[in-house]
Coordinates of C-alpha atoms in Angstrom, one line a residue:
Chain A
M1 CA 51.5 -59.9 90.3
T2 CA 53.9 -59.2 87.6
G3 CA 53.2 -57.5 84.3
A4 CA 53.9 -60.7 82.5
M5 CA 51.3 -62.5 84.5
L6 CA 48.9 -59.7 83.8
F7 CA 49.4 -59.9 80.1
Q8 CA 49.2 -63.6 80.2
T9 CA 45.9 -63.5 81.8
L10 CA 44.7 -60.9 79.4
A11 CA 45.7 -63.1 76.5
N12 CA 43.9 -66.1 77.8
G13 CA 40.9 -64.0 78.6
L14 CA 40.8 -62.7 75.1
M15 CA 40.7 -66.2 73.7
L16 CA 38.0 -67.2 76.0
A17 CA 36.1 -64.0 75.2
F18 CA 36.1 -64.8 71.5
L19 CA 35.1 -68.4 72.0
Y20 CA 32.2 -67.2 74.2
M21 CA 31.3 -64.5 71.7
L22 CA 30.9 -67.0 68.9
I23 CA 28.5 -69.1 70.9
A24 CA 26.7 -66.1 72.3
I25 CA 26.2 -64.4 69.0
G26 CA 24.7 -67.6 67.7
L27 CA 22.3 -67.7 70.7
T28 CA 21.4 -64.1 70.5
L29 CA 20.8 -64.1 66.8
I30 CA 18.5 -67.1 67.0
F31 CA 16.6 -65.4 69.8
G32 CA 16.4 -62.1 68.0
I33 CA 14.9 -63.8 64.9
M34 CA 12.7 -66.4 66.4
N35 CA 12.3 -65.5 70.1
I36 CA 13.5 -68.9 71.0
V37 CA 16.3 -69.5 73.5
N38 CA 18.2 -72.5 72.2
F39 CA 19.2 -74.7 75.1
A40 CA 20.7 -77.2 72.8
H41 CA 23.3 -74.7 71.5
G42 CA 26.0 -76.2 73.6
E43 CA 25.4 -79.6 71.9
L44 CA 25.9 -78.0 68.5
L45 CA 29.2 -76.7 69.7
M46 CA 30.0 -80.3 70.9
L47 CA 29.1 -81.8 67.4
G48 CA 31.4 -79.3 65.8
A49 CA 34.1 -80.3 68.1
F50 CA 33.7 -84.0 67.2
A51 CA 33.5 -83.2 63.6
A52 CA 37.0 -81.7 64.1
F53 CA 38.1 -84.8 65.9
Y54 CA 37.1 -87.0 63.0
F55 CA 37.7 -85.0 59.9
F56 CA 40.9 -83.4 61.2
G57 CA 42.1 -85.7 63.9
M58 CA 41.3 -89.1 62.5
W59 CA 41.0 -88.6 58.7
G60 CA 43.6 -86.0 58.2
V61 CA 41.5 -83.5 56.5
N62 CA 43.0 -79.9 56.4
Y63 CA 42.1 -77.8 59.3
F64 CA 40.4 -75.1 57.3
A65 CA 38.4 -77.5 55.3
T66 CA 37.4 -79.2 58.6
L67 CA 36.2 -75.9 59.9
L68 CA 34.1 -75.3 56.8
I69 CA 32.7 -78.9 56.9
A70 CA 31.9 -78.7 60.5
M71 CA 30.1 -75.3 60.1
M72 CA 28.2 -76.6 57.1
L73 CA 27.1 -79.9 58.7
V74 CA 26.0 -78.4 62.0
G75 CA 24.5 -75.4 60.2
F76 CA 22.2 -77.8 58.1
L77 CA 21.4 -79.8 61.2
G78 CA 20.3 -76.4 62.6
I79 CA 18.1 -75.9 59.7
L80 CA 16.6 -79.3 60.2
I81 CA 15.9 -78.6 63.7
E82 CA 14.4 -75.3 63.0
R83 CA 12.1 -76.5 60.3
G84 CA 11.2 -79.7 61.9
L85 CA 10.7 -78.5 65.5
L86 CA 11.4 -74.9 66.4
R87 CA 9.0 -73.6 63.8
H88 CA 6.1 -74.9 65.9
F89 CA 7.2 -73.0 68.9
Q90 CA 7.5 -69.4 67.6
A91 CA 7.1 -66.9 70.4
K92 CA 6.2 -69.6 72.8
P93 CA 8.9 -69.1 75.3
L94 CA 7.9 -71.9 77.7
G95 CA 7.3 -74.5 75.1
S96 CA 10.5 -73.6 73.3
V97 CA 12.6 -73.9 76.4
I98 CA 11.2 -77.3 77.0
V99 CA 11.6 -78.5 73.6
T100 CA 15.2 -77.3 73.2
V101 CA 15.9 -78.9 76.6
G102 CA 14.6 -82.2 75.3
L103 CA 16.7 -81.7 72.2
L104 CA 19.8 -81.2 74.6
M105 CA 19.1 -84.6 76.1
V106 CA 18.6 -86.3 72.8
L107 CA 21.8 -84.8 71.2
Q108 CA 24.0 -85.4 74.2
T109 CA 22.9 -88.9 74.8
A110 CA 23.1 -89.8 71.2
A111 CA 26.7 -88.4 71.1
T112 CA 27.5 -90.4 74.1
L113 CA 26.2 -93.6 72.6
V114 CA 27.9 -93.0 69.3
F115 CA 31.2 -91.4 70.3
G116 CA 31.6 -92.9 73.8
P117 CA 31.7 -91.0 77.0
L118 CA 35.5 -90.6 77.3
D119 CA 37.5 -87.6 76.7
K120 CA 39.2 -87.5 73.3
P121 CA 42.1 -85.4 72.2
V122 CA 42.1 -83.3 69.0
P123 CA 45.6 -82.6 67.7
S124 CA 46.7 -79.0 67.2
A125 CA 46.8 -77.6 63.8
F126 CA 49.3 -74.9 64.5
H127 CA 52.4 -75.8 66.2
G128 CA 54.8 -73.6 68.0
I129 CA 54.7 -70.8 70.6
A130 CA 54.7 -67.2 70.3
R131 CA 56.3 -65.0 72.8
F132 CA 55.8 -61.2 73.2
L133 CA 55.5 -58.9 76.2
G134 CA 56.3 -61.7 78.5
V135 CA 53.3 -63.5 77.2
V136 CA 53.6 -67.1 76.1
I137 CA 50.7 -68.2 73.9
T138 CA 50.5 -71.2 71.6
H139 CA 50.0 -70.6 67.9
Q140 CA 46.8 -72.6 68.2
R141 CA 45.3 -70.1 70.6
L142 CA 46.5 -67.2 68.6
A143 CA 44.9 -68.7 65.5
T144 CA 41.7 -69.2 67.4
I145 CA 41.6 -65.6 68.2
V146 CA 42.4 -64.5 64.6
F147 CA 39.9 -66.8 63.1
S148 CA 37.1 -65.8 65.6
V149 CA 37.7 -62.2 64.7
A150 CA 37.6 -63.1 61.1
L151 CA 34.2 -64.9 61.5
I152 CA 32.7 -62.2 63.7
G153 CA 34.0 -59.6 61.2
G154 CA 32.5 -61.5 58.4
L155 CA 29.2 -61.7 60.1
Y156 CA 29.2 -58.0 60.8
L157 CA 29.9 -57.3 57.0
F158 CA 27.1 -59.7 56.1
L159 CA 24.6 -58.0 58.4
Q160 CA 25.5 -54.5 57.5
R161 CA 26.3 -54.6 53.8
T162 CA 24.3 -57.3 52.2
K163 CA 20.6 -57.2 51.4
T164 CA 20.0 -60.5 53.2
G165 CA 21.9 -59.4 56.2
R166 CA 19.8 -56.2 56.5
A167 CA 16.7 -58.4 56.1
M168 CA 17.8 -60.4 58.9
R169 CA 18.3 -57.4 61.0
A170 CA 14.9 -56.1 60.1
T171 CA 13.3 -59.4 61.2
T172 CA 15.2 -59.2 64.6
Q173 CA 13.7 -55.8 65.1
D174 CA 10.2 -56.4 64.1
N175 CA 8.9 -59.6 62.6
E176 CA 5.7 -58.3 61.4
A177 CA 7.1 -55.2 59.8
A178 CA 9.7 -57.4 58.1
V179 CA 6.9 -59.5 56.6
L180 CA 5.2 -56.3 55.4
Q181 CA 8.4 -55.3 53.7
G182 CA 8.2 -58.5 51.6
I183 CA 10.9 -60.2 53.5
D184 CA 10.7 -64.0 53.3
V185 CA 10.7 -64.4 57.1
G186 CA 10.7 -68.2 56.9
R187 CA 13.9 -68.2 54.9
I188 CA 15.5 -65.7 57.1
R189 CA 14.7 -67.9 60.2
S190 CA 16.4 -70.8 58.5
L191 CA 19.3 -68.8 57.6
G192 CA 19.7 -67.3 61.0
M193 CA 19.6 -70.7 62.5
F194 CA 22.2 -71.9 60.0
V195 CA 24.5 -69.0 60.9
G196 CA 24.0 -69.4 64.6
C197 CA 24.7 -73.1 64.7
A198 CA 27.6 -72.7 62.3
L199 CA 29.3 -70.3 64.7
A200 CA 28.8 -72.7 67.6
A201 CA 30.3 -75.4 65.5
A202 CA 33.2 -73.2 64.7
A203 CA 33.7 -72.5 68.4
G204 CA 33.7 -76.3 68.9
V205 CA 36.3 -76.8 66.2
F206 CA 38.5 -74.1 67.8
M207 CA 38.0 -75.6 71.3
G208 CA 39.0 -79.1 70.0
P209 CA 42.8 -78.7 70.1
I210 CA 42.8 -76.6 73.2
F211 CA 40.6 -78.6 75.5
Y212 CA 39.8 -82.3 75.6
I213 CA 36.4 -83.0 74.1
N214 CA 33.7 -85.3 75.3
P215 CA 29.9 -85.5 74.7
F216 CA 29.3 -83.4 77.9
M217 CA 31.4 -80.5 76.9
G218 CA 28.6 -78.5 75.7
L219 CA 27.0 -77.5 79.0
P220 CA 29.6 -75.3 80.7
P221 CA 30.2 -73.0 77.6
L222 CA 26.4 -72.8 77.2
L223 CA 26.0 -71.5 80.7
K224 CA 28.8 -68.9 80.1
A225 CA 27.2 -68.0 76.9
F226 CA 23.8 -67.4 78.7
A227 CA 25.5 -65.1 81.0
V228 CA 27.2 -63.3 78.0
V229 CA 23.8 -63.0 76.3
I230 CA 21.9 -61.8 79.3
I231 CA 24.5 -59.2 80.2
G232 CA 24.6 -58.0 76.7
G233 CA 20.9 -58.2 76.1
L234 CA 19.1 -61.0 74.4
G235 CA 18.9 -60.2 70.7
S236 CA 21.8 -57.8 70.6
I237 CA 25.0 -58.8 68.8
P238 CA 27.1 -55.9 70.1
G239 CA 25.9 -56.8 73.5
A240 CA 27.1 -60.4 72.9
I241 CA 30.5 -59.1 72.0
V242 CA 30.9 -56.8 75.0
G243 CA 29.3 -59.4 77.2
G244 CA 31.8 -62.0 75.8
L245 CA 34.7 -59.7 76.7
I246 CA 33.4 -59.2 80.2
I247 CA 32.8 -62.9 80.9
G248 CA 36.0 -64.0 79.2
F249 CA 38.1 -61.6 81.3
I250 CA 36.2 -62.5 84.5
E251 CA 36.9 -66.1 83.9
S252 CA 40.5 -65.6 83.0
F253 CA 41.3 -63.4 85.9
G254 CA 39.1 -65.2 88.3
S255 CA 40.7 -68.6 87.5
T256 CA 44.3 -67.2 87.7
F257 CA 44.1 -65.2 90.7
V258 CA 41.3 -66.8 92.8
D259 CA 40.1 -70.2 91.6
P260 CA 37.9 -71.5 88.8
L261 CA 34.9 -72.0 91.0
M262 CA 35.0 -68.4 92.2
A263 CA 35.3 -67.3 88.6
S264 CA 32.0 -69.1 87.8
V265 CA 30.4 -67.6 90.9
M266 CA 31.6 -64.2 90.0
S267 CA 30.1 -64.5 86.6
F268 CA 26.9 -65.5 88.0
A269 CA 26.9 -62.7 90.5
I270 CA 27.6 -60.1 87.7
L271 CA 24.8 -61.6 85.7
I272 CA 22.3 -61.2 88.6
L273 CA 23.6 -57.7 89.2
V274 CA 23.1 -56.7 85.6
L275 CA 19.6 -58.2 85.6
V276 CA 18.7 -56.2 88.7
I277 CA 20.0 -52.9 87.4
R278 CA 19.1 -53.1 83.8
P279 CA 16.8 -56.1 83.2
S280 CA 17.0 -56.0 79.5
G281 CA 20.8 -56.2 79.5
L282 CA 23.3 -53.5 78.5
W283 CA 22.2 -53.4 74.9
G284 CA 18.8 -54.9 75.1
H285 CA 15.7 -53.2 74.0
A286 CA 13.6 -52.1 77.0
E287 CA 10.1 -53.3 76.4
Chain B
M1 CA -18.5 -71.9 93.2
R2 CA -16.1 -72.7 90.4
N3 CA -16.0 -76.5 90.4
K4 CA -18.1 -79.1 92.0
R5 CA -16.2 -82.2 92.9
S6 CA -18.5 -84.9 91.7
L7 CA -19.0 -87.9 93.7
P8 CA -17.3 -90.4 91.3
T9 CA -14.2 -88.2 91.3
R10 CA -14.0 -88.1 95.1
L11 CA -14.5 -91.7 95.3
A12 CA -11.7 -92.4 92.8
W13 CA -9.4 -90.4 94.9
L14 CA -10.4 -92.2 98.0
V15 CA -9.8 -95.6 96.4
L16 CA -6.5 -94.6 95.1
V17 CA -5.3 -93.4 98.4
L18 CA -6.6 -96.5 100.1
V19 CA -4.9 -98.8 97.7
L20 CA -1.6 -96.9 98.1
F21 CA -1.7 -97.2 101.8
L22 CA -2.5 -101.0 101.5
V23 CA 0.4 -101.7 99.1
P24 CA 2.9 -102.9 101.7
L25 CA 0.4 -105.4 102.9
L26 CA 0.3 -106.9 99.4
T27 CA 4.0 -107.0 98.8
T28 CA 7.1 -106.5 100.8
R29 CA 9.4 -107.0 97.9
P30 CA 12.0 -104.3 98.5
Y31 CA 12.3 -103.7 94.7
Y32 CA 8.7 -102.8 94.2
L33 CA 8.7 -100.7 97.2
H34 CA 11.7 -98.9 96.0
I35 CA 10.2 -98.1 92.7
L36 CA 7.2 -96.7 94.5
I37 CA 9.2 -94.7 96.8
M38 CA 11.1 -93.3 93.9
A39 CA 7.7 -92.4 92.3
G40 CA 6.7 -90.8 95.5
I41 CA 9.8 -88.6 95.4
G42 CA 9.0 -87.8 91.7
V43 CA 5.4 -86.8 92.5
T44 CA 6.5 -84.5 95.3
L45 CA 9.0 -82.8 92.9
A46 CA 6.4 -82.7 90.1
L47 CA 3.8 -81.1 92.4
G48 CA 6.4 -78.4 93.3
M49 CA 7.0 -77.7 89.6
Y50 CA 3.3 -77.6 89.1
V51 CA 2.8 -74.8 91.5
I52 CA 5.7 -72.8 90.1
M53 CA 4.5 -73.3 86.5
N54 CA 1.0 -72.4 87.1
T55 CA 2.2 -68.9 87.7
G56 CA 3.7 -68.9 84.3
Q57 CA 7.2 -69.5 85.3
L58 CA 9.6 -72.2 84.3
S59 CA 12.2 -73.1 86.8
L60 CA 15.1 -75.2 85.7
G61 CA 16.7 -75.1 89.2
H62 CA 14.3 -77.4 91.0
A63 CA 17.2 -79.8 91.7
A64 CA 19.2 -77.2 93.5
F65 CA 16.3 -76.7 96.0
M66 CA 16.2 -80.5 96.4
G67 CA 19.9 -80.4 97.1
I68 CA 19.6 -77.5 99.5
G69 CA 17.0 -79.4 101.4
G70 CA 19.1 -82.5 101.4
Y71 CA 22.3 -81.0 102.5
T72 CA 20.5 -78.9 105.1
S73 CA 19.0 -81.9 106.6
V74 CA 22.1 -84.0 106.6
L75 CA 24.3 -81.3 108.1
L76 CA 21.8 -80.5 110.8
V77 CA 21.5 -84.1 111.8
T78 CA 25.3 -85.0 111.6
R79 CA 26.8 -81.8 112.9
A80 CA 24.0 -80.2 115.1
G81 CA 22.6 -83.6 116.3
L82 CA 19.1 -82.7 115.5
S83 CA 16.4 -85.3 114.9
F84 CA 15.5 -86.2 111.3
W85 CA 11.9 -85.4 112.2
L86 CA 12.9 -81.8 112.9
T87 CA 15.3 -81.5 110.0
L88 CA 12.8 -82.8 107.4
P89 CA 10.5 -79.7 107.8
L90 CA 13.6 -77.5 108.3
A91 CA 15.0 -78.7 105.0
G92 CA 11.8 -77.6 103.4
I93 CA 11.8 -74.2 105.1
G94 CA 15.5 -73.7 104.3
A95 CA 14.9 -74.4 100.6
A96 CA 11.9 -72.1 100.7
I97 CA 13.9 -69.3 102.3
V98 CA 16.6 -69.4 99.6
A99 CA 13.8 -69.4 97.0
I100 CA 12.3 -66.3 98.6
A101 CA 15.6 -64.5 98.6
F102 CA 16.5 -65.6 95.2
G103 CA 13.0 -65.2 93.7
Y104 CA 12.5 -61.7 95.0
I105 CA 15.5 -60.6 92.8
V106 CA 15.0 -62.8 89.8
L107 CA 11.2 -63.1 89.3
R108 CA 11.0 -59.4 88.3
M109 CA 12.4 -60.2 84.9
K110 CA 11.0 -61.6 81.8
G111 CA 10.1 -65.4 82.2
I112 CA 12.8 -66.5 79.8
Y113 CA 15.5 -64.7 81.9
F114 CA 14.1 -66.4 85.0
S115 CA 14.5 -69.9 83.3
I116 CA 18.0 -69.1 82.3
V117 CA 19.0 -67.9 85.7
T118 CA 17.5 -70.8 87.5
F119 CA 19.5 -73.0 85.1
A120 CA 22.6 -71.2 86.0
F121 CA 21.8 -71.2 89.7
A122 CA 21.4 -75.0 89.7
E123 CA 24.8 -75.3 88.1
I124 CA 26.4 -73.0 90.7
C125 CA 24.9 -74.8 93.5
R126 CA 26.2 -78.1 92.2
L127 CA 29.7 -76.6 91.7
I128 CA 29.7 -75.4 95.4
W129 CA 28.7 -78.8 96.6
E130 CA 31.4 -80.4 94.5
R131 CA 34.3 -78.1 95.4
W132 CA 33.7 -77.4 99.1
K133 CA 34.9 -80.6 100.4
G134 CA 35.0 -79.6 104.0
L135 CA 31.4 -79.0 104.5
F136 CA 29.6 -80.9 101.7
G137 CA 32.0 -83.7 101.1
G138 CA 32.9 -82.7 97.6
V139 CA 32.3 -85.0 94.6
T140 CA 32.2 -88.0 96.9
G141 CA 29.5 -86.5 99.0
L142 CA 28.6 -87.5 102.5
S143 CA 27.8 -91.0 103.5
N144 CA 26.7 -92.9 106.6
I145 CA 23.9 -90.6 107.0
P146 CA 21.7 -91.6 110.0
R147 CA 18.4 -93.0 109.3
P148 CA 15.3 -91.3 110.7
D149 CA 14.9 -91.7 114.5
P150 CA 12.4 -94.5 115.3
I151 CA 8.9 -93.3 116.0
T152 CA 7.7 -94.5 119.5
V153 CA 4.2 -94.4 120.7
P154 CA 4.7 -95.5 124.3
G155 CA 3.2 -98.7 125.0
L156 CA 1.7 -99.1 121.6
L157 CA 4.3 -99.4 118.9
E158 CA 7.9 -98.6 117.7
I159 CA 8.6 -98.0 114.1
Q160 CA 12.2 -98.6 113.1
F161 CA 13.4 -97.4 109.7
D162 CA 15.4 -100.5 108.9
S163 CA 13.2 -101.7 106.0
R164 CA 11.6 -100.0 103.0
V165 CA 8.2 -100.2 104.4
P166 CA 8.3 -97.3 106.9
Y167 CA 10.1 -95.1 104.2
Y168 CA 7.3 -96.0 101.8
Y169 CA 4.7 -94.7 104.2
L170 CA 6.8 -91.7 104.9
I171 CA 7.1 -90.6 101.4
L172 CA 3.4 -91.5 100.7
I173 CA 2.5 -89.1 103.5
I174 CA 4.9 -86.3 102.2
A175 CA 3.5 -86.7 98.7
S176 CA -0.1 -86.7 100.1
V177 CA 0.6 -83.6 102.1
A178 CA 2.0 -81.9 99.0
A179 CA -1.0 -83.0 97.0
V180 CA -3.4 -81.7 99.6
I181 CA -1.7 -78.4 99.8
V182 CA -1.7 -78.1 96.0
H183 CA -5.4 -79.0 95.9
G184 CA -6.3 -76.5 98.6
L185 CA -4.3 -73.8 96.8
Q186 CA -6.4 -74.3 93.7
R187 CA -9.5 -73.3 95.5
S188 CA -8.2 -70.6 97.5
R189 CA -7.9 -66.9 96.8
T190 CA -4.0 -67.5 96.4
G191 CA -4.7 -70.1 93.9
M192 CA -6.9 -67.8 91.9
A193 CA -4.2 -65.1 92.0
F194 CA -1.8 -67.7 90.7
S195 CA -4.1 -68.5 87.8
A196 CA -4.7 -64.8 87.1
I197 CA -1.0 -64.2 86.9
Q198 CA -0.5 -67.1 84.6
S199 CA -3.2 -66.1 82.1
A200 CA -2.9 -62.3 82.1
D201 CA -0.6 -60.8 84.6
H202 CA -1.1 -57.2 83.5
L203 CA -4.7 -57.5 84.2
A204 CA -4.0 -59.2 87.5
A205 CA -1.8 -56.3 88.5
S206 CA -4.5 -53.9 87.5
L207 CA -6.7 -55.6 90.0
G208 CA -4.2 -54.9 92.8
I209 CA -2.7 -58.3 92.8
N210 CA 1.0 -58.0 93.8
I211 CA 2.4 -60.1 91.0
L212 CA 5.9 -60.3 92.3
W213 CA 4.8 -61.5 95.8
Y214 CA 2.6 -64.3 94.5
K215 CA 5.3 -65.5 92.1
V216 CA 7.7 -65.6 94.9
L217 CA 5.2 -67.5 97.0
A218 CA 4.7 -70.0 94.4
F219 CA 8.3 -70.4 93.8
A220 CA 8.8 -70.8 97.6
I221 CA 6.1 -73.4 97.8
G222 CA 7.6 -75.4 95.0
A223 CA 11.2 -75.1 96.6
F224 CA 9.6 -76.3 99.9
F225 CA 8.4 -79.5 98.4
A226 CA 11.7 -80.0 96.7
G227 CA 13.5 -79.4 100.0
L228 CA 11.3 -82.1 101.6
A229 CA 12.0 -84.5 98.9
G230 CA 15.8 -83.8 99.1
S231 CA 15.8 -84.4 102.8
F232 CA 13.9 -87.7 102.4
Y233 CA 16.2 -88.7 99.5
A234 CA 19.3 -88.3 101.5
H235 CA 18.1 -90.2 104.6
Y236 CA 16.7 -92.9 102.4
F237 CA 19.9 -93.5 100.4
I238 CA 22.0 -92.8 103.4
Y239 CA 24.3 -91.0 101.0
I240 CA 24.2 -87.6 99.4
S241 CA 26.3 -86.3 96.6
P242 CA 26.1 -83.4 94.1
E243 CA 25.6 -85.9 91.2
F244 CA 22.0 -86.3 92.4
F245 CA 21.1 -82.7 92.0
T246 CA 22.1 -81.9 88.5
V247 CA 20.2 -80.1 85.7
W248 CA 19.0 -83.4 84.7
Q249 CA 17.2 -83.9 87.9
S250 CA 15.5 -80.5 87.3
I251 CA 14.6 -81.5 83.8
H252 CA 13.1 -84.7 85.1
A253 CA 10.9 -82.8 87.5
L254 CA 9.8 -80.4 84.8
A255 CA 9.1 -83.4 82.5
Y256 CA 6.9 -85.0 85.1
A257 CA 4.8 -81.9 85.5
V258 CA 4.7 -81.1 81.7
I259 CA 4.0 -84.5 80.5
G260 CA 1.5 -85.2 83.1
G261 CA -0.4 -82.0 82.4
L262 CA -0.7 -78.7 84.2
A263 CA -4.4 -78.2 84.2
N264 CA -5.0 -80.3 87.3
P265 CA -2.9 -81.6 90.3
I266 CA -3.6 -85.1 89.2
G267 CA -1.3 -84.3 86.2
P268 CA 2.0 -84.1 88.1
V269 CA 0.9 -87.0 90.1
I270 CA 0.3 -89.2 87.0
G271 CA 3.5 -87.7 85.4
G272 CA 5.6 -88.5 88.5
F273 CA 4.3 -92.0 88.7
V274 CA 4.5 -93.0 85.1
L275 CA 7.8 -91.4 84.4
T276 CA 9.5 -93.0 87.3
I277 CA 8.1 -96.4 86.8
V278 CA 8.4 -96.8 83.1
P279 CA 12.1 -96.1 82.9
E280 CA 12.6 -99.0 85.5
F281 CA 11.4 -101.3 82.7
M282 CA 14.1 -99.9 80.6
R283 CA 16.9 -100.8 82.9
H284 CA 18.3 -103.1 80.1
W285 CA 18.9 -100.0 78.0
T286 CA 20.8 -97.9 80.5
G287 CA 22.4 -95.0 78.7
F288 CA 19.3 -94.6 76.5
E289 CA 17.1 -93.3 79.2
P290 CA 18.0 -89.5 78.8
L291 CA 17.5 -89.9 75.0
F292 CA 14.0 -91.4 75.5
F293 CA 13.2 -88.8 78.0
G294 CA 14.2 -86.0 75.7
A295 CA 12.4 -87.5 72.9
I296 CA 9.2 -88.0 74.9
L297 CA 9.4 -84.5 76.0
I298 CA 9.6 -83.2 72.4
L299 CA 6.9 -85.4 71.2
V300 CA 4.5 -84.5 74.0
M301 CA 5.1 -80.8 73.4
L302 CA 4.4 -81.4 69.7
L303 CA 1.4 -83.8 69.9
L304 CA 0.0 -83.6 73.4
P305 CA 1.0 -80.2 74.8
D306 CA -1.6 -80.3 77.6
G307 CA -0.1 -83.5 78.9
I308 CA -1.5 -86.9 79.7
I309 CA -4.5 -85.6 81.4
S310 CA -5.7 -84.0 78.3
L311 CA -5.8 -87.3 76.6
P312 CA -9.5 -88.2 77.5
R313 CA -10.5 -84.8 76.2
R314 CA -8.6 -85.2 73.0
M315 CA -9.9 -88.6 72.4
S316 CA -13.5 -87.6 72.9
S317 CA -13.0 -84.5 70.7
L318 CA -11.6 -86.8 68.0
V319 CA -14.7 -89.0 68.3
V320 CA -16.9 -86.0 68.0
G321 CA -14.8 -84.9 65.0
F322 CA -15.4 -88.1 63.3
R323 CA -19.1 -88.3 64.0
S324 CA -20.0 -84.9 62.8
K325 CA -19.5 -84.5 59.0
G326 CA -16.6 -82.4 58.0
G327 CA -15.0 -83.0 61.3
R328 CA -15.9 -80.0 63.2
S329 CA -13.7 -81.3 66.0
N330 CA -13.3 -79.3 69.0
T331 CA -9.6 -79.3 69.2
Q332 CA -9.7 -76.0 71.1
R333 CA -7.4 -76.1 74.1
T334 CA -9.0 -73.3 76.0
G335 CA -12.6 -73.3 76.9
P336 CA -14.7 -75.7 78.8
G337 CA -13.6 -79.2 78.8
T338 CA -14.5 -82.4 80.5
E339 CA -12.3 -81.7 83.4
A340 CA -13.6 -80.1 86.5
V341 CA -11.3 -77.1 86.3
G342 CA -12.1 -73.5 85.6
V343 CA -9.1 -71.8 84.2
R344 CA -6.8 -74.1 82.3
P345 CA -3.2 -73.0 82.5
R346 CA -1.1 -74.3 79.6
V347 CA 2.5 -74.5 78.8
D348 CA 2.2 -73.5 75.2
A349 CA -0.3 -70.8 75.3
G350 CA -0.8 -69.0 72.0
D351 CA -0.1 -65.6 73.6
D352 CA 3.2 -64.9 75.4
N353 CA 2.5 -66.2 78.9
I354 CA 5.8 -64.8 80.1
H355 CA 5.3 -61.1 80.8
Q356 CA 7.6 -58.9 82.6
G357 CA 7.0 -59.0 86.2

């Protein structure tokens, strides 16, 4: 194993880590606010990817604009889902699982019927390759890392510095106390759903040029995101960040030095290990 | 005692079983028998989910246990030369053992983590079956699976498994055994422990009930049924591949149980039947099936959360509501109803049914 190979794997791992972070943060945010695990989250990523295919790939819209459009569209879809469906299943874990699973089926099948089941390519937005430290990384992947950092950083600032952000954090900690504080929890829920879904869509837009897209692409990242969220602790954003790094690097190193299947199995094993040792996750609130 | 099975109900059950046993005399059309066989598999899976869900747990990995049973049975028959009649129960037992080992670790956690982990477990199993070509045949699976050995009663009869009829009776027996076990559980101490855990597990624990052990037991029983179904599946289709045992299959099993209703064992039976047979009429719209399934799942959860078996009760309470002025309709979901069940486990209980183990 050469140093170059190590750095290459690290670089790939970093990109995967940020993609998983985007998905996991959305999942954990939605859970923190609404106590609902959104099994349809992967499908929202898929819709973001298809938005990129059509707006950027087919209709030539600027990549940044596409990113924004995708995030808006999927975000608003999320609000519709939240108000129309999820609202009825507040703090009903079994029911919400079933309902979001049903949603998964609906969205994935609808996408298959509308877009067709075949793989579709999304063109790169950034051409060229960067080389440093023996690492070869496409500009597209580099951009993905940079934008992900920007989005996550933006979210951090929003949650820490703005009044609405603090209200959201308060709601995550204690729903009832938030209501007593005069926080409009209903609005926060919709906003949280919007943000979570928008992040998933962003991940989809980033994944587009790097991986082929198809209506079934939502499930594998969702499973990885579940691992991230459980390791980090459901409801914790720092946990999602750390968990994302862990799973991203496991997958990168596992795929490069063993094989992709073992990487998935290893992620799963780590997941079980964490749950056994610390059931609420690394950052989760012990209840 | 808790419930008295009224004579009409017992009679209805008897008639149903009789009719089912007589079906092959009425028709030997392979297509109809095939649909009923698929319904039988569905019912067996649904009954397994029923047991698991009535301890308050939602497993999304049911398909994995079906696959474990299927591959176990096939490998034992093709590689170890065992008879199907031995590998069928072994498949169930094998699946149950995996469930016990897995459940012992995973059932300690909050219910939602359990659901997620079973979801992941199902995917991992499928990946293993896909990638390990040597043992499991990879994506293309294993074919030319031997049919069950003929049953011979010397001097009397010999049953060959060369038509659908013997398969039909076999799955009917398997499903009936499952139903009888579930029914027996309801009335036993074990069943009461299950209900107690489902409703209020802290209280159950305070009574000295070992929650983890009972949850694992329920999980293992459910897995056992799934394993049986998987073994039957493989030897019926004479072909096994990972594509049968996906998350979709788990979701289907879940749907059968939930849409049928979790208050009474007849629920998963109805759910398994209806949801296997109705899609057959939708053959024309292949590709739409998962969409309808998902939509029905959502609609049922919104409008009829206690499943199909709650329909009579809902209808009657609607009538009561119309009759009395101001509609003092009894839309309560807990409390005495018209069904002969004491505790009514529900999927969408107002309180958080998922407690930490």
